[in-house]
Amino acid sequence: MLNDKTILITGGTGSFGHHFVDYVLENYKPKKIIIYSRDEYKQFLMDNEYKEFRSILRFFIGDVRDEARLKMAMNGVDYVIHAAALKQVPACEYNPNEAIKTNVNGAMNVITASLDAKVKKVVALSTDKAVNPINLYGGTKLVSDKLFTAANAYSGADGTRFSVVRYGNVAGSRGSVIPFFQKIIDNGGKELPITDYRMTRFWISLEEGVKLVIKALEESRGGETFISKIPSFRITDLAQAMLPGCEMPEVGIREGEKLHEIMVTREDSLHTYEYDKHYIVYPHYNWWGENDLIPGGKLVEPEFEYSSGTNTQWLSVEDIQKLLKTDINYHN
């Protein structure tokens, strides 16, 4: 579906943007891929990395806070992937106005520009932190998700379709625990600090994250939140996989941090359908109806909750070690 199409990625110089570009160039023949971001140096590096694809890749310096620039960049665009956000929890707590400008106002600008440019589909990247948020970052992403879902009411029967994909920290991405542990190991550390021994997380690779976005582009009819079925792991097992036999001092949970990642709440279970490899939370608005259901799903049981702490799939230390080598090229 992406052959001969123009795709724009906000925040496209990040980990997701790189893997999305790799996947699309390998599996499709797009007309153009536009990298929209505000860091000229990262764009310079990415341009050199993909220099053999300069006939396809375009680099737009711009901020999602700038609606006029977004409208200019979206001229002729078929699909938009919205990955730009302020994501560091402490930074958002200390700079709440800036987080709101980027994560909330920026989302609204992406929606307005997409509607104005008559983009076919928009997929916004979300996070587990938007589910029952306990920090400002999660709060802004919850608002963003609601904006993208509700935007379908403004696009008309044949207008832009907006959907959301939700996952937790991607394995090996910036800000995740793996690079943090790896830095300690590289510096000769013999112990890895654990905030809480009970802590669990979902494991999703960048490739799985990209494939979920592609699925949303292919299947979405407007308003859905797509969530992959993925395994859980214990943080203590991750530490032992990366540095076998290490000491693991418990240092206390950080402000705004959760013990477990939750992707589907009990409240959302009334509108959540299970598919072979993913869940979809459908919107609960008067403009959405049963005819908009994507075939092949089954309504989950009432009170169902999809949490890393109660998941049915778990990774062992050995499983994690294998995935560290295959997913992020980590070697013990």
mmCIF file of C-alpha atoms in Angstrom:
data_model
loop_
_atom_site.group_PDB
_atom_site.id
_atom_site.type_symbol
_atom_site.label_atom_id
_atom_site.label_comp_id
_atom_site.label_asym_id
_atom_site.label_seq_id
_atom_site.Cartn_x
_atom_site.Cartn_y
_atom_site.Cartn_z
ATOM 1 C CA MET A 1 0.000 0.000 0.000
ATOM 2 C CA LEU A 2 3.013 2.303 0.359
ATOM 3 C CA ASN A 3 4.230 1.841 -3.202
ATOM 4 C CA ASP A 4 4.388 5.172 -5.046
ATOM 5 C CA LYS A 5 3.092 6.947 -1.931
ATOM 6 C CA THR A 6 4.488 9.920 -0.008
ATOM 7 C CA ILE A 7 4.971 9.401 3.746
ATOM 8 C CA LEU A 8 5.853 12.011 6.358
ATOM 9 C CA ILE A 9 7.319 11.101 9.756
ATOM 10 C CA THR A 10 7.364 13.707 12.510
ATOM 11 C CA GLY A 11 10.349 13.225 14.790
ATOM 12 C CA GLY A 12 11.744 11.007 12.050
ATOM 13 C CA THR A 13 15.414 11.143 13.083
ATOM 14 C CA GLY A 14 14.799 9.027 16.199
ATOM 15 C CA SER A 15 15.161 5.272 16.689
ATOM 16 C CA PHE A 16 11.690 4.568 15.345
ATOM 17 C CA GLY A 17 12.195 6.789 12.304
ATOM 18 C CA HIS A 18 15.382 4.986 11.297
ATOM 19 C CA HIS A 19 13.788 1.545 11.559
ATOM 20 C CA PHE A 20 10.629 2.693 9.803
ATOM 21 C CA VAL A 21 12.669 4.044 6.888
ATOM 22 C CA ASP A 22 14.697 0.818 6.744
ATOM 23 C CA TYR A 23 11.548 -1.308 6.699
ATOM 24 C CA VAL A 24 9.741 0.759 4.080
ATOM 25 C CA LEU A 25 12.748 0.950 1.744
ATOM 26 C CA GLU A 26 13.242 -2.808 2.043
ATOM 27 C CA ASN A 27 9.613 -3.828 1.508
ATOM 28 C CA TYR A 28 8.036 -1.074 -0.596
ATOM 29 C CA LYS A 29 8.826 1.410 -3.324
ATOM 30 C CA PRO A 30 7.629 4.720 -1.916
ATOM 31 C CA LYS A 31 7.535 7.870 -3.981
ATOM 32 C CA LYS A 32 8.927 9.967 -1.151
ATOM 33 C CA ILE A 33 9.671 9.782 2.579
ATOM 34 C CA ILE A 34 9.738 13.122 4.384
ATOM 35 C CA ILE A 35 11.668 13.349 7.651
ATOM 36 C CA TYR A 36 10.176 16.227 9.633
ATOM 37 C CA SER A 37 12.148 17.232 12.746
ATOM 38 C CA ARG A 38 13.824 20.187 14.388
ATOM 39 C CA ASP A 39 17.392 18.901 14.811
ATOM 40 C CA GLU A 40 19.447 19.838 11.758
ATOM 41 C CA TYR A 41 22.494 17.844 12.885
ATOM 42 C CA LYS A 42 20.533 14.597 13.236
ATOM 43 C CA GLN A 43 19.059 15.252 9.809
ATOM 44 C CA PHE A 44 22.568 15.757 8.426
ATOM 45 C CA LEU A 45 23.700 12.438 9.896
ATOM 46 C CA MET A 46 20.617 10.629 8.612
ATOM 47 C CA ASP A 47 20.996 12.148 5.155
ATOM 48 C CA ASN A 48 24.547 10.773 4.954
ATOM 49 C CA GLU A 49 23.423 7.404 6.291
ATOM 50 C CA TYR A 50 20.867 7.069 3.489
ATOM 51 C CA LYS A 51 22.769 8.957 0.780
ATOM 52 C CA GLU A 52 21.964 6.308 -1.835
ATOM 53 C CA PHE A 53 18.265 7.109 -1.305
ATOM 54 C CA ARG A 54 18.485 10.879 -1.693
ATOM 55 C CA SER A 55 16.078 10.695 -4.615
ATOM 56 C CA ILE A 56 13.438 9.404 -2.170
ATOM 57 C CA LEU A 57 14.234 10.968 1.231
ATOM 58 C CA ARG A 58 13.477 14.608 1.992
ATOM 59 C CA PHE A 59 14.450 16.451 5.164
ATOM 60 C CA PHE A 60 12.235 19.235 6.493
ATOM 61 C CA ILE A 61 13.470 21.266 9.445
ATOM 62 C CA GLY A 62 10.408 22.123 11.463
ATOM 63 C CA ASP A 63 8.657 21.791 14.799
ATOM 64 C CA VAL A 64 5.235 20.242 15.374
ATOM 65 C CA ARG A 65 4.480 23.423 17.300
ATOM 66 C CA ASP A 66 4.546 25.260 13.949
ATOM 67 C CA GLU A 67 1.238 24.612 12.193
ATOM 68 C CA ALA A 68 2.126 26.659 9.104
ATOM 69 C CA ARG A 69 5.347 24.704 8.560
ATOM 70 C CA LEU A 70 3.490 21.400 8.988
ATOM 71 C CA LYS A 71 0.945 22.420 6.365
ATOM 72 C CA MET A 72 3.752 23.258 3.959
ATOM 73 C CA ALA A 73 5.514 19.937 4.630
ATOM 74 C CA MET A 74 2.311 17.911 4.167
ATOM 75 C CA ASN A 75 1.564 19.182 0.680
ATOM 76 C CA GLY A 76 1.002 16.048 -1.431
ATOM 77 C CA VAL A 77 1.506 13.640 1.496
ATOM 78 C CA ASP A 78 -0.512 10.402 1.560
ATOM 79 C CA TYR A 79 0.360 9.062 5.037
ATOM 80 C CA VAL A 80 1.635 10.650 8.252
ATOM 81 C CA ILE A 81 3.366 8.889 11.149
ATOM 82 C CA HIS A 82 3.404 11.124 14.210
ATOM 83 C CA ALA A 83 6.393 10.105 16.348
ATOM 84 C CA ALA A 84 7.532 13.522 17.617
ATOM 85 C CA ALA A 85 7.148 14.113 21.361
ATOM 86 C CA LEU A 86 8.898 15.210 24.513
ATOM 87 C CA LYS A 87 9.265 11.822 26.225
ATOM 88 C CA GLN A 88 11.590 12.128 29.210
ATOM 89 C CA VAL A 89 9.426 11.965 32.335
ATOM 90 C CA PRO A 90 11.642 14.177 34.594
ATOM 91 C CA ALA A 91 12.088 16.784 31.837
ATOM 92 C CA CYS A 92 8.327 16.978 31.301
ATOM 93 C CA GLU A 93 7.724 17.296 35.043
ATOM 94 C CA TYR A 94 10.171 20.195 35.291
ATOM 95 C CA ASN A 95 9.069 21.845 32.030
ATOM 96 C CA PRO A 96 5.314 21.229 31.905
ATOM 97 C CA ASN A 97 4.540 24.130 29.563
ATOM 98 C CA GLU A 98 7.019 22.830 27.002
ATOM 99 C CA ALA A 99 5.610 19.300 27.212
ATOM 100 C CA ILE A 100 2.104 20.635 26.589
ATOM 101 C CA LYS A 101 3.262 22.768 23.639
ATOM 102 C CA THR A 102 4.847 19.775 21.914
ATOM 103 C CA ASN A 103 2.726 16.802 22.973
ATOM 104 C CA VAL A 104 -0.721 18.418 23.055
ATOM 105 C CA ASN A 105 -0.587 21.540 20.882
ATOM 106 C CA GLY A 106 1.736 19.740 18.493
ATOM 107 C CA ALA A 107 -0.738 16.881 18.148
ATOM 108 C CA MET A 108 -3.510 19.326 17.338
ATOM 109 C CA ASN A 109 -1.312 20.974 14.713
ATOM 110 C CA VAL A 110 -0.585 17.606 13.089
ATOM 111 C CA ILE A 111 -4.323 16.894 12.985
ATOM 112 C CA THR A 112 -5.202 20.291 11.508
ATOM 113 C CA ALA A 113 -2.434 20.134 8.908
ATOM 114 C CA SER A 114 -3.402 16.574 7.934
ATOM 115 C CA LEU A 115 -7.042 17.532 7.473
ATOM 116 C CA ASP A 116 -6.054 20.603 5.486
ATOM 117 C CA ALA A 117 -3.747 18.557 3.201
ATOM 118 C CA LYS A 118 -6.331 15.771 2.816
ATOM 119 C CA VAL A 119 -3.870 13.134 4.016
ATOM 120 C CA LYS A 120 -5.298 9.621 3.638
ATOM 121 C CA LYS A 121 -4.261 8.204 7.021
ATOM 122 C CA VAL A 122 -2.446 9.361 10.148
ATOM 123 C CA VAL A 123 -0.983 6.991 12.753
ATOM 124 C CA ALA A 124 0.123 8.492 16.080
ATOM 125 C CA LEU A 125 2.601 6.708 18.339
ATOM 126 C CA SER A 126 1.471 6.449 21.959
ATOM 127 C CA THR A 127 2.751 4.901 25.173
ATOM 128 C CA ASP A 128 1.661 2.800 28.114
ATOM 129 C CA LYS A 129 2.193 5.929 30.215
ATOM 130 C CA ALA A 130 -0.959 7.399 28.647
ATOM 131 C CA VAL A 131 -2.949 4.645 30.404
ATOM 132 C CA ASN A 132 -4.026 5.778 33.887
ATOM 133 C CA PRO A 133 -1.264 8.428 33.796
ATOM 134 C CA ILE A 134 0.623 9.324 36.954
ATOM 135 C CA ASN A 135 3.042 11.832 35.409
ATOM 136 C CA LEU A 136 2.745 14.815 33.090
ATOM 137 C CA TYR A 137 4.217 13.001 30.104
ATOM 138 C CA GLY A 138 1.539 10.334 30.385
ATOM 139 C CA GLY A 139 -1.118 13.010 30.848
ATOM 140 C CA THR A 140 -0.104 14.845 27.689
ATOM 141 C CA LYS A 141 -0.058 11.621 25.691
ATOM 142 C CA LEU A 142 -3.518 10.706 26.979
ATOM 143 C CA VAL A 143 -4.789 14.057 25.695
ATOM 144 C CA SER A 144 -2.950 13.487 22.410
ATOM 145 C CA ASP A 145 -4.567 10.055 21.993
ATOM 146 C CA LYS A 146 -8.001 11.528 22.617
ATOM 147 C CA LEU A 147 -7.358 14.276 20.070
ATOM 148 C CA PHE A 148 -6.345 11.808 17.363
ATOM 149 C CA THR A 149 -9.309 9.542 18.055
ATOM 150 C CA ALA A 150 -11.818 12.409 18.077
ATOM 151 C CA ALA A 151 -10.306 13.908 14.904
ATOM 152 C CA ASN A 152 -12.152 11.268 12.872
ATOM 153 C CA ALA A 153 -15.368 13.140 13.610
ATOM 154 C CA TYR A 154 -14.054 16.151 11.685
ATOM 155 C CA SER A 155 -12.804 14.378 8.567
ATOM 156 C CA GLY A 156 -16.112 13.243 7.081
ATOM 157 C CA ALA A 157 -16.972 9.923 5.474
ATOM 158 C CA ASP A 158 -14.152 9.988 2.931
ATOM 159 C CA GLY A 159 -11.642 12.189 4.740
ATOM 160 C CA THR A 160 -8.477 11.573 6.745
ATOM 161 C CA ARG A 161 -8.479 8.518 9.012
ATOM 162 C CA PHE A 162 -6.682 8.835 12.350
ATOM 163 C CA SER A 163 -5.559 5.927 14.548
ATOM 164 C CA VAL A 164 -3.131 5.268 17.418
ATOM 165 C CA VAL A 165 -0.573 2.555 18.180
ATOM 166 C CA ARG A 166 0.391 1.977 21.801
ATOM 167 C CA TYR A 167 3.454 0.308 23.280
ATOM 168 C CA GLY A 168 5.861 0.756 26.147
ATOM 169 C CA ASN A 169 9.603 1.391 26.070
ATOM 170 C CA VAL A 170 11.018 -0.169 22.935
ATOM 171 C CA ALA A 171 13.911 -2.537 23.657
ATOM 172 C CA GLY A 172 17.199 -0.735 23.190
ATOM 173 C CA SER A 173 15.708 2.660 22.341
ATOM 174 C CA ARG A 174 16.952 5.850 23.932
ATOM 175 C CA GLY A 175 15.573 6.266 27.437
ATOM 176 C CA SER A 176 14.956 2.555 27.965
ATOM 177 C CA VAL A 177 16.660 0.574 30.717
ATOM 178 C CA ILE A 178 18.894 -1.500 28.414
ATOM 179 C CA PRO A 179 21.214 1.355 27.337
ATOM 180 C CA PHE A 180 21.310 2.503 30.979
ATOM 181 C CA PHE A 181 22.477 -0.922 32.157
ATOM 182 C CA GLN A 182 24.867 -1.207 29.231
ATOM 183 C CA LYS A 183 26.600 2.044 30.111
ATOM 184 C CA ILE A 184 27.198 0.789 33.652
ATOM 185 C CA ILE A 185 28.620 -2.463 32.269
ATOM 186 C CA ASP A 186 30.839 -0.646 29.743
ATOM 187 C CA ASN A 187 32.255 1.469 32.573
ATOM 188 C CA GLY A 188 33.244 -1.655 34.499
ATOM 189 C CA GLY A 189 30.332 -1.704 36.924
ATOM 190 C CA LYS A 190 29.694 -4.927 38.816
ATOM 191 C CA GLU A 191 26.164 -4.183 40.041
ATOM 192 C CA LEU A 192 22.990 -2.996 38.309
ATOM 193 C CA PRO A 193 20.536 -0.885 40.346
ATOM 194 C CA ILE A 194 16.914 -2.031 40.421
ATOM 195 C CA THR A 195 14.246 0.498 41.352
ATOM 196 C CA ASP A 196 11.885 -2.229 42.604
ATOM 197 C CA TYR A 197 12.357 -6.002 42.540
ATOM 198 C CA ARG A 198 8.698 -6.473 41.543
ATOM 199 C CA MET A 199 8.974 -4.340 38.400
ATOM 200 C CA THR A 200 7.971 -5.816 35.036
ATOM 201 C CA ARG A 201 7.924 -4.498 31.480
ATOM 202 C CA PHE A 202 6.736 -5.583 28.049
ATOM 203 C CA TRP A 203 9.342 -6.462 25.424
ATOM 204 C CA ILE A 204 8.783 -5.015 21.959
ATOM 205 C CA SER A 205 11.488 -4.596 19.354
ATOM 206 C CA LEU A 206 11.704 -1.659 16.983
ATOM 207 C CA GLU A 207 10.817 -3.969 14.114
ATOM 208 C CA GLU A 208 7.653 -5.116 15.884
ATOM 209 C CA GLY A 209 6.789 -1.491 16.578
ATOM 210 C CA VAL A 210 7.192 -0.608 12.904
ATOM 211 C CA LYS A 211 5.081 -3.596 11.806
ATOM 212 C CA LEU A 212 2.283 -2.487 14.150
ATOM 213 C CA VAL A 213 2.288 0.945 12.498
ATOM 214 C CA ILE A 214 2.149 -0.666 9.050
ATOM 215 C CA LYS A 215 -0.808 -2.783 10.211
ATOM 216 C CA ALA A 216 -2.576 0.351 11.415
ATOM 217 C CA LEU A 217 -1.952 2.027 8.067
ATOM 218 C CA GLU A 218 -3.319 -0.991 6.219
ATOM 219 C CA GLU A 219 -6.359 -1.802 8.359
ATOM 220 C CA SER A 220 -7.509 1.267 10.288
ATOM 221 C CA ARG A 221 -10.926 2.698 9.580
ATOM 222 C CA GLY A 222 -10.593 5.533 12.047
ATOM 223 C CA GLY A 223 -10.360 5.825 15.834
ATOM 224 C CA GLU A 224 -8.700 2.514 16.716
ATOM 225 C CA THR A 225 -5.870 2.016 19.203
ATOM 226 C CA PHE A 226 -3.638 -0.904 18.127
ATOM 227 C CA ILE A 227 -1.693 -2.863 20.778
ATOM 228 C CA SER A 228 0.682 -5.763 20.023
ATOM 229 C CA LYS A 229 0.591 -9.056 21.925
ATOM 230 C CA ILE A 230 4.106 -9.231 23.315
ATOM 231 C CA PRO A 231 5.917 -11.025 26.168
ATOM 232 C CA SER A 232 6.752 -9.592 29.580
ATOM 233 C CA PHE A 233 10.015 -9.727 31.500
ATOM 234 C CA ARG A 234 11.160 -8.963 35.024
ATOM 235 C CA ILE A 235 13.723 -6.182 35.402
ATOM 236 C CA THR A 236 15.760 -8.442 37.683
ATOM 237 C CA ASP A 237 15.907 -11.058 34.898
ATOM 238 C CA LEU A 238 17.057 -8.408 32.422
ATOM 239 C CA ALA A 239 19.886 -7.430 34.779
ATOM 240 C CA GLN A 240 20.993 -11.068 35.118
ATOM 241 C CA ALA A 241 20.804 -11.545 31.347
ATOM 242 C CA MET A 242 23.066 -8.562 30.738
ATOM 243 C CA LEU A 243 25.500 -9.108 33.637
ATOM 244 C CA PRO A 244 25.138 -12.679 34.969
ATOM 245 C CA GLY A 245 25.679 -13.005 38.713
ATOM 246 C CA CYS A 246 25.679 -9.253 39.299
ATOM 247 C CA GLU A 247 24.540 -7.613 42.532
ATOM 248 C CA MET A 248 21.175 -5.848 42.212
ATOM 249 C CA PRO A 249 20.722 -3.197 44.909
ATOM 250 C CA GLU A 250 17.133 -1.991 45.214
ATOM 251 C CA VAL A 251 17.244 1.809 44.998
ATOM 252 C CA GLY A 252 13.559 2.737 45.155
ATOM 253 C CA ILE A 253 11.009 3.569 42.501
ATOM 254 C CA ARG A 254 11.447 6.908 40.751
ATOM 255 C CA GLU A 255 8.882 9.692 40.670
ATOM 256 C CA GLY A 256 6.318 9.054 37.948
ATOM 257 C CA GLU A 257 7.418 5.432 37.433
ATOM 258 C CA LYS A 258 5.028 2.457 37.473
ATOM 259 C CA LEU A 259 5.642 -1.084 38.676
ATOM 260 C CA HIS A 260 3.981 -2.552 35.581
ATOM 261 C CA GLU A 261 3.106 -1.382 32.085
ATOM 262 C CA ILE A 262 -0.625 -1.421 31.354
ATOM 263 C CA MET A 263 -1.799 -1.343 27.742
ATOM 264 C CA VAL A 264 -5.509 -2.071 28.155
ATOM 265 C CA THR A 265 -7.461 -1.076 31.263
ATOM 266 C CA ARG A 266 -10.468 -2.870 32.721
ATOM 267 C CA GLU A 267 -12.556 0.125 31.694
ATOM 268 C CA ASP A 268 -11.406 -0.234 28.078
ATOM 269 C CA SER A 269 -12.245 -3.957 28.031
ATOM 270 C CA LEU A 270 -15.840 -3.153 27.029
ATOM 271 C CA HIS A 271 -14.528 -1.839 23.692
ATOM 272 C CA THR A 272 -11.450 -4.057 23.185
ATOM 273 C CA TYR A 273 -11.234 -6.870 20.631
ATOM 274 C CA GLU A 274 -8.599 -9.570 20.542
ATOM 275 C CA TYR A 275 -7.000 -10.579 17.250
ATOM 276 C CA ASP A 276 -4.369 -13.191 16.448
ATOM 277 C CA LYS A 277 -1.341 -11.011 17.205
ATOM 278 C CA HIS A 278 -2.788 -7.805 18.638
ATOM 279 C CA TYR A 279 -5.619 -6.068 20.454
ATOM 280 C CA ILE A 280 -7.663 -3.129 19.222
ATOM 281 C CA VAL A 281 -9.419 -0.682 21.528
ATOM 282 C CA TYR A 282 -12.268 0.803 19.513
ATOM 283 C CA PRO A 283 -13.614 4.329 20.047
ATOM 284 C CA HIS A 284 -16.751 4.950 22.046
ATOM 285 C CA TYR A 285 -18.372 7.821 20.164
ATOM 286 C CA ASN A 286 -21.696 8.261 18.407
ATOM 287 C CA TRP A 287 -19.959 8.570 15.017
ATOM 288 C CA TRP A 288 -18.540 5.036 15.343
ATOM 289 C CA GLY A 289 -20.616 1.897 14.801
ATOM 290 C CA GLU A 290 -20.376 -1.892 14.732
ATOM 291 C CA ASN A 291 -19.934 -1.797 10.951
ATOM 292 C CA ASP A 292 -16.532 -0.184 11.538
ATOM 293 C CA LEU A 293 -15.165 -3.272 13.298
ATOM 294 C CA ILE A 294 -12.155 -4.840 11.591
ATOM 295 C CA PRO A 295 -13.048 -8.495 10.850
ATOM 296 C CA GLY A 296 -11.414 -11.375 12.708
ATOM 297 C CA GLY A 297 -11.602 -10.088 16.279
ATOM 298 C CA LYS A 298 -13.370 -11.246 19.411
ATOM 299 C CA LEU A 299 -14.553 -9.045 22.257
ATOM 300 C CA VAL A 300 -12.430 -9.643 25.357
ATOM 301 C CA GLU A 301 -13.957 -10.713 28.648
ATOM 302 C CA PRO A 302 -15.344 -7.982 30.918
ATOM 303 C CA GLU A 303 -12.758 -6.718 33.401
ATOM 304 C CA PHE A 304 -9.936 -7.862 31.091
ATOM 305 C CA GLU A 305 -6.680 -5.999 31.667
ATOM 306 C CA TYR A 306 -3.512 -6.244 29.589
ATOM 307 C CA SER A 307 -0.641 -5.649 31.996
ATOM 308 C CA SER A 308 3.018 -6.663 31.965
ATOM 309 C CA GLY A 309 2.521 -7.943 35.517
ATOM 310 C CA THR A 310 -0.289 -10.388 34.679
ATOM 311 C CA ASN A 311 0.704 -11.306 31.135
ATOM 312 C CA THR A 312 0.513 -14.949 30.002
ATOM 313 C CA GLN A 313 3.784 -14.725 28.014
ATOM 314 C CA TRP A 314 7.069 -14.407 29.926
ATOM 315 C CA LEU A 315 10.721 -14.228 28.908
ATOM 316 C CA SER A 316 13.322 -16.197 30.847
ATOM 317 C CA VAL A 317 16.882 -14.971 31.382
ATOM 318 C CA GLU A 318 17.969 -17.156 28.460
ATOM 319 C CA ASP A 319 15.179 -15.789 26.254
ATOM 320 C CA ILE A 320 16.260 -12.239 27.045
ATOM 321 C CA GLN A 321 19.879 -13.013 26.206
ATOM 322 C CA LYS A 322 18.839 -14.334 22.792
ATOM 323 C CA LEU A 323 16.674 -11.288 22.119
ATOM 324 C CA LEU A 324 19.449 -8.924 23.193
ATOM 325 C CA LYS A 325 21.578 -10.417 20.425
ATOM 326 C CA THR A 326 18.906 -10.522 17.724
ATOM 327 C CA ASP A 327 16.856 -7.399 18.483
ATOM 328 C CA ILE A 328 19.515 -4.877 19.485
ATOM 329 C CA ASN A 329 22.818 -6.608 18.652
ATOM 330 C CA TYR A 330 23.952 -6.729 22.260
ATOM 331 C CA HIS A 331 26.689 -9.269 23.040
ATOM 332 C CA ASN A 332 27.652 -10.416 26.525
#
